[in-house]
Short mmCIF file of C-alpha atoms in Angstrom, two decimals:
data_model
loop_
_atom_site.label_atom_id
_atom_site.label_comp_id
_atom_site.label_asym_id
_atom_site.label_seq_id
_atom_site.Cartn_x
_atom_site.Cartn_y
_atom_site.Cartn_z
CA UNK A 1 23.62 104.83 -56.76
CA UNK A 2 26.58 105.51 -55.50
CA UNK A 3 26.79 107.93 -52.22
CA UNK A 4 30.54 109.04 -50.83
CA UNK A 5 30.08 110.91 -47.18
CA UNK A 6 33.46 112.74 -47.90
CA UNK A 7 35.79 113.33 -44.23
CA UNK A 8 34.49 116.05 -42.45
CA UNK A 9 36.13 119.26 -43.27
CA UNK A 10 36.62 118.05 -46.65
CA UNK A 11 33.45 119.86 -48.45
CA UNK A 12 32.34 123.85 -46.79
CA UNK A 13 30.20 123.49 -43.63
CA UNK A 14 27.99 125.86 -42.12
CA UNK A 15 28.77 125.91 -38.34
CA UNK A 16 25.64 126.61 -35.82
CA UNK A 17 27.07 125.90 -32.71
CA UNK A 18 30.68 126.45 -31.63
CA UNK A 19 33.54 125.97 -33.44
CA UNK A 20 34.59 123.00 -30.94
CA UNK A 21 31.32 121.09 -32.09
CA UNK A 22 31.71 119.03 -34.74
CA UNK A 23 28.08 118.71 -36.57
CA UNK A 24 27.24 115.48 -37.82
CA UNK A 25 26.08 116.67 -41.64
CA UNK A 26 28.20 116.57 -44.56
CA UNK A 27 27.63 117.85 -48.19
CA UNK A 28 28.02 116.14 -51.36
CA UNK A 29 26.07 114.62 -53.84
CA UNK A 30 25.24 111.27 -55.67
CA UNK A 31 26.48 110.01 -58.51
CA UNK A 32 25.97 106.86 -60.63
CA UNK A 33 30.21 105.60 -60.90
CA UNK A 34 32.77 106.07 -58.86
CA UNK A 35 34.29 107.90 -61.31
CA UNK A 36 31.87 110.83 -61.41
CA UNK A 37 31.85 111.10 -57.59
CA UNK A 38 35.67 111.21 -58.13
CA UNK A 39 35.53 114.18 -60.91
CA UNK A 40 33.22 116.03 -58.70
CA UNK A 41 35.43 115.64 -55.29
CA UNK A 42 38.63 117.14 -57.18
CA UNK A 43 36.48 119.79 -57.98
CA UNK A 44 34.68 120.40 -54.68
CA UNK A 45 37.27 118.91 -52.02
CA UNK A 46 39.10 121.02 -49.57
CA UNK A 47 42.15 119.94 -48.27
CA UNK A 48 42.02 118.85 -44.70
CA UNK A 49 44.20 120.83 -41.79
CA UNK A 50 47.51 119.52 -42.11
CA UNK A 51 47.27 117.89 -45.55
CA UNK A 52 49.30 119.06 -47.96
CA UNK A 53 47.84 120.71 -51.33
CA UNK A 54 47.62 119.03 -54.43
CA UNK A 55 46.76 119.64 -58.01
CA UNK A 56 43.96 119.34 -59.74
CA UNK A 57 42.42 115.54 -60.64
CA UNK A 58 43.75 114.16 -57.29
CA UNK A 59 40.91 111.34 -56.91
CA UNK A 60 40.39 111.04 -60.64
CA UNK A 61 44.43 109.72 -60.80
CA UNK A 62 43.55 107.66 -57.83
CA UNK A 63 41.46 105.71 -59.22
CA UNK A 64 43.19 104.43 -62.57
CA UNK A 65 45.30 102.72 -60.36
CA UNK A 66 45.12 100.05 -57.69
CA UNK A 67 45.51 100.05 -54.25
CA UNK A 68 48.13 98.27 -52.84
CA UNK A 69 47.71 95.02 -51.12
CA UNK A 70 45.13 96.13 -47.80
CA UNK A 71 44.23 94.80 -44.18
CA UNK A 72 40.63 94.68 -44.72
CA UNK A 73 38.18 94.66 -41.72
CA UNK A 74 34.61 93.19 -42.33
CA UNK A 75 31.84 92.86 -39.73
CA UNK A 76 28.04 92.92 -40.24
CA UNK A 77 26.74 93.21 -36.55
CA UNK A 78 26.10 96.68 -35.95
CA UNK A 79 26.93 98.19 -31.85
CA UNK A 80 23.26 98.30 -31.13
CA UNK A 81 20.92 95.17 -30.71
CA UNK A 82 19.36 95.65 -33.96
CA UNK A 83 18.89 92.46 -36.15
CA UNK A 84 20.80 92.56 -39.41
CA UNK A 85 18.97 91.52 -42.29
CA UNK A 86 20.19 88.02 -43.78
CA UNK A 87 19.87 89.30 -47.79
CA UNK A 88 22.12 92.56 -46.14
CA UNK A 89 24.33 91.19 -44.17
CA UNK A 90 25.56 88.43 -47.11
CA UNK A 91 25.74 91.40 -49.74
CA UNK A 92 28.43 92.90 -47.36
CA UNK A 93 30.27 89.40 -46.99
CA UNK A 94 30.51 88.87 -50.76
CA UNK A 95 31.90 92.22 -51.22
CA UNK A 96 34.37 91.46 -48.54
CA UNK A 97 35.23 88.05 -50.34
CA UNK A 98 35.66 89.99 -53.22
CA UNK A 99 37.99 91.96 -52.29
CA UNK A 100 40.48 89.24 -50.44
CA UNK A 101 39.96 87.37 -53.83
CA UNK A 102 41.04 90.25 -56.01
CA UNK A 103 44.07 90.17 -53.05
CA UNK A 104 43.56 91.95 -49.92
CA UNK A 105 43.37 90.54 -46.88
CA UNK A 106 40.41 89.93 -45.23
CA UNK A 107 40.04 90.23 -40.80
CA UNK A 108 36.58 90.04 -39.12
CA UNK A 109 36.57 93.32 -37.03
CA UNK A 110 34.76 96.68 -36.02
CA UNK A 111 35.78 99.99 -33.67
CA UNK A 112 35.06 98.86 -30.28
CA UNK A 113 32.71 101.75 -28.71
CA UNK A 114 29.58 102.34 -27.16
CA UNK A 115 25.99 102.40 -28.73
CA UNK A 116 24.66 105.35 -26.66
CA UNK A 117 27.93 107.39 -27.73
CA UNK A 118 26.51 107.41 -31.27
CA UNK A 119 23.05 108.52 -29.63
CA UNK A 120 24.57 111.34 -27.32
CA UNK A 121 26.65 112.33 -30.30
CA UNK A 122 24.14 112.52 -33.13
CA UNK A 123 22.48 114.82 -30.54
CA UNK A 124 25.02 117.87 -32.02
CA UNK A 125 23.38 117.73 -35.22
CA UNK A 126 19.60 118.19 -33.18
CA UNK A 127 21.14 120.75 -30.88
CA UNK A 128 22.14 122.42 -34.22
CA UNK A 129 19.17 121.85 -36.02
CA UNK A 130 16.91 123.17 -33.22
CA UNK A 131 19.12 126.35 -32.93
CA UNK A 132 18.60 127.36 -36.19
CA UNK A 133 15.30 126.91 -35.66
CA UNK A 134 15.17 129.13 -32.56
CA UNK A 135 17.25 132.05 -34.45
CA UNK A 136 15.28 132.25 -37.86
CA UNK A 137 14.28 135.59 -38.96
CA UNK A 138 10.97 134.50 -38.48
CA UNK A 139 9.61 133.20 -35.28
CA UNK A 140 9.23 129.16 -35.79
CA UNK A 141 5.46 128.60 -35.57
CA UNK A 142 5.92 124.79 -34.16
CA UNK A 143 2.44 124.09 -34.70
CA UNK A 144 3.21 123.50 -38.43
CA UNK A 145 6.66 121.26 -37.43
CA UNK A 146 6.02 117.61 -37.38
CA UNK A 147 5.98 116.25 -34.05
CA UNK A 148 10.06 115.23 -33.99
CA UNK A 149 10.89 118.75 -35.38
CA UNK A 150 8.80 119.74 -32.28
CA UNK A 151 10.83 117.54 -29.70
CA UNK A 152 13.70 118.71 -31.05
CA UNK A 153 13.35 122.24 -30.60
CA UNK A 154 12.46 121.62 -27.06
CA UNK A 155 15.79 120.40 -27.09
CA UNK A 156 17.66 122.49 -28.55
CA UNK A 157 16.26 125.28 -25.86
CA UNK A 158 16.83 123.21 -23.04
CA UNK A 159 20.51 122.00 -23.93
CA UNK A 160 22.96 124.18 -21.77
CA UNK A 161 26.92 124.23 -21.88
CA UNK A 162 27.02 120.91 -20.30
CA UNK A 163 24.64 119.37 -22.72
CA UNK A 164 26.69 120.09 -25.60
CA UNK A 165 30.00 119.40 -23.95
CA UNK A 166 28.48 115.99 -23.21
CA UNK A 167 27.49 115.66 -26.69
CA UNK A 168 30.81 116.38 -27.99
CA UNK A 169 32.70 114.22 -25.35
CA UNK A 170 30.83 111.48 -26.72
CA UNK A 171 31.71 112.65 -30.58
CA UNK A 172 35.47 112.59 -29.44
CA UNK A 173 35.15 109.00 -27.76
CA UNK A 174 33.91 107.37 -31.27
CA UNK A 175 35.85 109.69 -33.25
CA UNK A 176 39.00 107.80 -30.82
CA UNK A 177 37.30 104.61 -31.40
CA UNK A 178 37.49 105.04 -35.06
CA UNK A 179 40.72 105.92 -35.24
CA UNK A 180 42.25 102.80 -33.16
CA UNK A 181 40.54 100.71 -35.48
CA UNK A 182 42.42 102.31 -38.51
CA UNK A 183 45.46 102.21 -36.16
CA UNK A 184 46.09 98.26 -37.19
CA UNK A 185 43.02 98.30 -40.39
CA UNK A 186 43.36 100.06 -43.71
CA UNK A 187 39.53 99.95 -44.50
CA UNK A 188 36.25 99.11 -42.80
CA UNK A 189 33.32 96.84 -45.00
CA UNK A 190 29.79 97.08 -43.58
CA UNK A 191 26.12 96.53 -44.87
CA UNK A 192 24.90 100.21 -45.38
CA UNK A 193 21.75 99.66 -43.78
CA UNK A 194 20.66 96.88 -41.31
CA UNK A 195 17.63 96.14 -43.47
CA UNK A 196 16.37 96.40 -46.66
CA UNK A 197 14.66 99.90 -47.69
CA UNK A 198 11.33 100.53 -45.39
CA UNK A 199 8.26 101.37 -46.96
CA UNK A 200 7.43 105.44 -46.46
CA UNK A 201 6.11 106.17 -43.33
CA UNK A 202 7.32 103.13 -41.35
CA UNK A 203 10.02 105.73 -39.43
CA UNK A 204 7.45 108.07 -39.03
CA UNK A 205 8.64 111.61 -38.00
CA UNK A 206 5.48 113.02 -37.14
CA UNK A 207 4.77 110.12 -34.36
CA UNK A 208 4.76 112.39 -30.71
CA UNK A 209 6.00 109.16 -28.78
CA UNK A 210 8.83 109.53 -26.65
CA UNK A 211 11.61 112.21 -27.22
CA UNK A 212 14.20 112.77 -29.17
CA UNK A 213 16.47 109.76 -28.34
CA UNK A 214 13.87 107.75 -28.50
CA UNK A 215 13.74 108.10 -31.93
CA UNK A 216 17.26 108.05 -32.61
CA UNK A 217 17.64 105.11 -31.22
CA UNK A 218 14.65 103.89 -33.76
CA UNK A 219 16.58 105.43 -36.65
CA UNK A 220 19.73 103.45 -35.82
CA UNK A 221 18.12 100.47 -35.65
CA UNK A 222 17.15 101.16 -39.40
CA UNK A 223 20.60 102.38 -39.96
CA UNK A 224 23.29 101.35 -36.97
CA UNK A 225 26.29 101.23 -39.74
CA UNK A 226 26.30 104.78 -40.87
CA UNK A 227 25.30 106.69 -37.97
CA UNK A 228 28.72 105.84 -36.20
CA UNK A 229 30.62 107.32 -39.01
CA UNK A 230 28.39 110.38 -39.26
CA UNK A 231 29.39 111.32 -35.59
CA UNK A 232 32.78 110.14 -36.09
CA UNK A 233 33.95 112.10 -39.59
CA UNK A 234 35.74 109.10 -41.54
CA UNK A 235 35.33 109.27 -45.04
CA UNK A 236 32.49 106.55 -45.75
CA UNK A 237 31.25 105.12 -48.86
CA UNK A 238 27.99 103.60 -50.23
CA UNK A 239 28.09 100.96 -53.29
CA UNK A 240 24.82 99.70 -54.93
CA UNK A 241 26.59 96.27 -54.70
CA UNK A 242 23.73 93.67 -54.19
CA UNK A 243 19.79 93.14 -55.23
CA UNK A 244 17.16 91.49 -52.85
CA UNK A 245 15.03 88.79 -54.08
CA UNK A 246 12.73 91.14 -54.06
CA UNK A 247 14.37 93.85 -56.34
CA UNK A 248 15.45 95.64 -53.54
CA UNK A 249 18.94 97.80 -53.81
CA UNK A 250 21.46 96.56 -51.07
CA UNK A 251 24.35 98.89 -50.20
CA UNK A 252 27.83 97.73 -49.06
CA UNK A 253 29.63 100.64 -47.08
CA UNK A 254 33.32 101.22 -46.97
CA UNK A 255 34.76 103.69 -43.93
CA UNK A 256 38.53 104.51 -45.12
CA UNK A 257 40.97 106.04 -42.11
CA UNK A 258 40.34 110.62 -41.85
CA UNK A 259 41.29 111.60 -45.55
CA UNK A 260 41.69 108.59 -46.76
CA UNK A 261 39.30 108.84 -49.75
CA UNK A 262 41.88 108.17 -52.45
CA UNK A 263 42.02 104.64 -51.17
CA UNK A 264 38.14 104.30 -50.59
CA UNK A 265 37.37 105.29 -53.92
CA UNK A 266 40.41 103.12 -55.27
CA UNK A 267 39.07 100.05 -53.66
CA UNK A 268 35.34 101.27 -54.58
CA UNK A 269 36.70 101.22 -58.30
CA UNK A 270 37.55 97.49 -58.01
CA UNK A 271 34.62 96.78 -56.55
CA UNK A 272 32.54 98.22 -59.56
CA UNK A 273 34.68 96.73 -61.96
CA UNK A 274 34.35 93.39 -60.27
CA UNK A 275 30.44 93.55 -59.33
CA UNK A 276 29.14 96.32 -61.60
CA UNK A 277 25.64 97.32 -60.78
CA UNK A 278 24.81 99.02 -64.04
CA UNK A 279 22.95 96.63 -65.72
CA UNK A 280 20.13 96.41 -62.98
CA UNK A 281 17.70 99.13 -63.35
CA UNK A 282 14.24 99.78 -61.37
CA UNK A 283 11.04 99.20 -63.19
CA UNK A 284 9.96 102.94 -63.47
CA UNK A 285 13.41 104.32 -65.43
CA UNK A 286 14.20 106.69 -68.13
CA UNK A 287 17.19 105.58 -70.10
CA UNK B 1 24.13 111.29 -79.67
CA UNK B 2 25.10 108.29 -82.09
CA UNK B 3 28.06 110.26 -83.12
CA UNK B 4 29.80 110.03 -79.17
CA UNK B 5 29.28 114.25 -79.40
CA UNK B 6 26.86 116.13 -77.08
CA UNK B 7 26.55 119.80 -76.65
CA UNK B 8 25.97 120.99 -72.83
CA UNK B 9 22.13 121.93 -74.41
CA UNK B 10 21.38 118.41 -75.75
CA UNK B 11 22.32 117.33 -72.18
CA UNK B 12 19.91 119.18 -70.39
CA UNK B 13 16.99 119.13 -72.88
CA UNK B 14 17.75 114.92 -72.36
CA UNK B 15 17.95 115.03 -68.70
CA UNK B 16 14.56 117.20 -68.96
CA UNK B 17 12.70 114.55 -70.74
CA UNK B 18 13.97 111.77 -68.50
CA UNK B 19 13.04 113.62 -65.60
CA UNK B 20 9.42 114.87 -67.08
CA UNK B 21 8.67 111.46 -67.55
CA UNK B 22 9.31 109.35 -64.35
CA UNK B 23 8.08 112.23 -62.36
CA UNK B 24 4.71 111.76 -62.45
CA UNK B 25 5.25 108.39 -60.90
CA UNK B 26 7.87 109.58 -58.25
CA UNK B 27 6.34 113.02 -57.21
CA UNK B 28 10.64 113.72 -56.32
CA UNK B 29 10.32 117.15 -57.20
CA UNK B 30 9.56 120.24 -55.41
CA UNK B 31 8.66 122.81 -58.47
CA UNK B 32 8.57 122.41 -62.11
CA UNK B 33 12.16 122.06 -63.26
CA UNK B 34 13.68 125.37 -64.58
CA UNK B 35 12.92 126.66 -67.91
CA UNK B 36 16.83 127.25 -68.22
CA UNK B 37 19.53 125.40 -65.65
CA UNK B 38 21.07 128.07 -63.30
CA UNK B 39 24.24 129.54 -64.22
CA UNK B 40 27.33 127.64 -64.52
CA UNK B 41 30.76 127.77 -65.79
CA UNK B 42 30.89 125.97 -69.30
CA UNK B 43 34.79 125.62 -68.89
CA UNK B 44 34.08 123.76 -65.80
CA UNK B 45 35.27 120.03 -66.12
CA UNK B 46 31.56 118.75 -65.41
CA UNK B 47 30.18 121.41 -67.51
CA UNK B 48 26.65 120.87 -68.51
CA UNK B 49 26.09 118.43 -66.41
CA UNK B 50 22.51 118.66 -64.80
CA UNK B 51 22.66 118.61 -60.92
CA UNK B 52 19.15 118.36 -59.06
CA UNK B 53 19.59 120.34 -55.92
CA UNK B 54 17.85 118.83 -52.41
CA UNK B 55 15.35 121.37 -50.73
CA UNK B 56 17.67 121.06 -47.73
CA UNK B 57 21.09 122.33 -49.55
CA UNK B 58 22.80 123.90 -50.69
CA UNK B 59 21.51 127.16 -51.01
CA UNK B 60 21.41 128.17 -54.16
CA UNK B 61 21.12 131.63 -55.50
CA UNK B 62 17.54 132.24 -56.66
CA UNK B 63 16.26 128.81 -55.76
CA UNK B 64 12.73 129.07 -53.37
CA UNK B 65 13.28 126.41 -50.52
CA UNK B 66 11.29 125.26 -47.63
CA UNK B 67 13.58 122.79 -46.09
CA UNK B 68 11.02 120.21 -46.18
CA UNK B 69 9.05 121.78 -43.93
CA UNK B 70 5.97 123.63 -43.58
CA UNK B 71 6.96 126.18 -41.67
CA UNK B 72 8.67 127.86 -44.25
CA UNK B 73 6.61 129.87 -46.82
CA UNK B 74 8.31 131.80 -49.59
CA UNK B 75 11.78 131.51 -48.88
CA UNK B 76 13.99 132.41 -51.16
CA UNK B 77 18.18 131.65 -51.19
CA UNK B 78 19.81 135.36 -51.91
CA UNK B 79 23.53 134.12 -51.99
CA UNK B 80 25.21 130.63 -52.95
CA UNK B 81 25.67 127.97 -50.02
CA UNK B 82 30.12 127.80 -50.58
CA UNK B 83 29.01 124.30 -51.93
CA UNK B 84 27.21 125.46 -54.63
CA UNK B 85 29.66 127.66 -55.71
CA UNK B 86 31.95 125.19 -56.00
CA UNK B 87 29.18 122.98 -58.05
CA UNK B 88 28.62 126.28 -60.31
CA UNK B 89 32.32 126.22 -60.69
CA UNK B 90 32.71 123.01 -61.72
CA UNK B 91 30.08 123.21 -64.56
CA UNK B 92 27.04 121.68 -63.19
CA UNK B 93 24.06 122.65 -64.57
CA UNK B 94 21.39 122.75 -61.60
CA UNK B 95 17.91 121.90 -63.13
CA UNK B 96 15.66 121.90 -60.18
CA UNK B 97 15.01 120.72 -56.91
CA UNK B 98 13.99 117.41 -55.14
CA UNK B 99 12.16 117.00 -52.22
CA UNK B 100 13.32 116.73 -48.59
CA UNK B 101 12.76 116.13 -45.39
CA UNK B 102 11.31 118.39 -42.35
CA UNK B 103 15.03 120.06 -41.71
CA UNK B 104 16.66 117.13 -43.15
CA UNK B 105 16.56 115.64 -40.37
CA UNK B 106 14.63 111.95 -40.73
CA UNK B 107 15.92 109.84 -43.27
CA UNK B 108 12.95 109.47 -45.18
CA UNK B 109 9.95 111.05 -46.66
CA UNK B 110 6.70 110.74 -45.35
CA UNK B 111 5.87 112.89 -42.75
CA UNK B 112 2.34 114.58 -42.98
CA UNK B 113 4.43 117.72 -44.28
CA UNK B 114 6.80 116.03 -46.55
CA UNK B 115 5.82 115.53 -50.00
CA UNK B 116 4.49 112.04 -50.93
CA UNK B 117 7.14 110.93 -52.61
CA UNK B 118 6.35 107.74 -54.35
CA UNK B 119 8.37 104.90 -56.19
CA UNK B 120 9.16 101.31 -56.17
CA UNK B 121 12.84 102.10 -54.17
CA UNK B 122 11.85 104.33 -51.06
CA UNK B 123 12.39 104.22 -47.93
CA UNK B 124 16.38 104.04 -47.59
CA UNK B 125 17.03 107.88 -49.42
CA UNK B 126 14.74 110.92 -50.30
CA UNK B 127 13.94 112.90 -53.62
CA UNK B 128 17.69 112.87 -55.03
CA UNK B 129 18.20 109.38 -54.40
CA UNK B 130 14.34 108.69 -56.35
CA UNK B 131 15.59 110.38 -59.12
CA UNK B 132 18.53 108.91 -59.56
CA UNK B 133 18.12 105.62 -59.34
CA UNK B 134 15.12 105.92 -61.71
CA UNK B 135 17.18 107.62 -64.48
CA UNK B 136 19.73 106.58 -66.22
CA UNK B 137 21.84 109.72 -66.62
CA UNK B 138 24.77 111.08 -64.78
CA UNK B 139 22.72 113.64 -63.08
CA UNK B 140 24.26 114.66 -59.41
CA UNK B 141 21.90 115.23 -56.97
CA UNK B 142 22.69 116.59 -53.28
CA UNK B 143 22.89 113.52 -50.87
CA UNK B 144 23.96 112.47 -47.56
CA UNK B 145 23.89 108.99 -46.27
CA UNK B 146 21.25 107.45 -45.24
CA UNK B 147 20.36 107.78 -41.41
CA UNK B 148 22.41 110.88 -41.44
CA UNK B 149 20.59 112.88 -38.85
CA UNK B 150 21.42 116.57 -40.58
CA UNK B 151 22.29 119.74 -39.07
CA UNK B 152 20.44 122.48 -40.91
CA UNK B 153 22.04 125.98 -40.24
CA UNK B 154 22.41 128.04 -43.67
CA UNK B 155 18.82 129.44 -43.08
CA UNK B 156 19.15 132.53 -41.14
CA UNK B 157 21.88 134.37 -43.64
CA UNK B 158 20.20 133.17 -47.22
CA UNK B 159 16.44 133.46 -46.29
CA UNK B 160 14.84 136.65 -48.05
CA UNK B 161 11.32 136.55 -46.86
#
């Protein structure tokens, strides 16, 4: 399953808090090729402040051609302490080998920026969450949230002007960080996750430890690779590239410079022609 | 289907009976699929096309949601999310809905208010994801990435309690 985070601005948002304040979420849907999710951003894509307008089948023309010859950077350590998975962390390395073998070049390398700037700027997207909460048409009863929800709402009320500046300071520092990496790079490789999929309930939301951080620090450790580019708005990718010993998907991620997703989904094209996933199907499956 | 044709009808009745069938193993859903797909435009270049929509967006005209949580009771979407419009617009054929997270805002199901979704490949992605990996059509269903910690804001204009 293939899952493209288009750049922000690129599919409609619904703004909560200020216009400054760029909210983590993004729209869009999954799709089994790259060339449905393709189809379906020429038909939903905006273009992006500054970007000129095309015509119609923009991505879908993209991707019957190749790339040209790319600085690939690859790294599998995430910015936190979290421990990447070994099965993970190798399905990302043989994409990357891939690649320099169908001819780009290959350079171990990552954005250089701070952990707890991903934290503080993920924290947009619960000051956003909580104030929709607090300005439903219906009073929130926050006995029937789940225990985050809860946290988060405290949150939300308690987050003043500085709080959110803060918040989007530290958006603006990764965003930045990002964007010196694609300065000298023409594409980012990553594991998706840092470990294979959890069993339900191991993340559990409804757990009243500790406060909202807390658990996004818990959630990056699940997930350190995508949460940077969530806060950041690069256009990210997610290819069912690899299977675990244990039939387990593996996802390889691809983060492509703002707007770039012509060449993400160009190089995501070779990468499903060279490692297609469509023969491996889950044992409950309707064909 | 031998002959390489399909009408937009044979689609969806297909996509039905795939989805009928592995749901009773992946509980993905959040209401019986629709007895006809909302409206889209057939000239659309994905017409036909069935789309699951998430129970976190987009709003969809007509479509109850609860945003995963179980705070909301009877909420119904009076006005397209701009998202779906453009998915109307483009011919897909929304079927139903998949389950979601309280708000969106965990990556996973599994809360005590979530639905239990179940299924070999959990964990990493909700609902959509269930479905779609389990089936072996083209069907679109709303996504973001996993660990995407998801601002929810469309509720206050669309809800019609």
């Amino acid at each position: 399953m293939i899952g493209l985070k288009p750049s922000r601005g690129r599919t409609p948002r619904t703004a909560t808090l200020s216009a400054s304040a760029q909210e983590p979420a993004v729209e869009f849907a999954v799709t089994k090729s790259v060339r449905d999710t393709a189809q379906l951003l020429d038909a939903v894509g905006l273009s992006l402040p500054g970007e000129p307008a095309w015509g119609s089948g923009r991505y879908v023309t993209a991707i019957s051609r190749a790339p040209r010859r790319l600085k690939i950077g690859i790294s599998t350590e995430p910015w936190n302490a979290t421990a990447v998975d070994h099965q993970v962390a190798a399905a990302a390395v043989a994409a990357a080998e891939m690649l320099e073998w169908i001819g780009h070049s290959l350079v171990p390398g990552k954005p250089r920026l701070d952990s707890e700037d991903i934290v503080e700027g993920e924290m947009l997207a619960i000051y956003a969450a909580g104030r929709a909460m607090l300005s439903a048409p219906r009073p929130v009863d926050a006995s029937l949230l789940e225990a985050v929800s809860r946290l988060v709402l405290v949150e939300a009320s308690a987050a003043d002007a500085g709080a959110l500046h803060a918040a989007t300071q530290a958006q603006r520092r990764i965003t930045a960080a990002v964007d010196r990496f694609f300065e000298v790079h023409d594409l980012l490789v990553t594991p998706t996750l840092a470990q294979l999929p959890l069993r339900h309930g191991t993340l559990d939301y409804d757990d009243p430890e500790g406060d909202v951080r807390a658990w996004l620090r818990k959630l990056f450790d699940y997930g350190p690779f995508t949460a940077v580019f969530n806060v950041s708005g690069h256009p990210a990718i997610s290819l069912p590239l690899a299977e675990s010993r244990e039939g387990l998907p593996i996802g390889v991620q691809l983060v492509a410079p703002m707007g770039g997703e012509d060449l993400l989904l160009q190089v995501a094209a070779e990468l499903e022609q060279a490692m297609p996933w469509t023969g491996r199907q889950p044992s409950i499956f309707a064909g | 289907m031998l002959r390489g044709e399909l009408t937009a009808d044979e689609i969806v009745e297909c996509a039905r009976a795939a989805v009928e069938s592995v749901n009773p193993d992946l509980n993905a859903l959040t209401l019986p699929l629709l007895d006809e797909p909302q409206e889209y435009d057939a000239d659309g270049c994905l017409a036909g096309v069935p789309l699951l929509i998430k129970d976190s967006s987009p709003f969809a005209r007509g479509m109850p949601f609860s945003l995963g949580s179980r705070a909301i009771r009877g909420a119904v979407a009076t006005q397209d999310h701009q998202l779906m419009t453009g998915f109307r617009s483009a011919g897909l054929a929304a079927l139903g809905q998949t389950t979601a997270p309280e708000r969106a805002l965990p990556p996973n199901l599994g809360g005590t208010a979530s639905h239990g979704i179940r299924g070999r490949w959990t964990g990493a992605w909700e609902g959509p994801a269930a479905v779609l990996l389990h089936w072996s059509l083209p069907v679109r269903s709303l996504w973001r990435m996993a660990t995407t910690v998801r601002a929810r804001s469309g509720f206050r204009p669309l809800a019609a309690e």
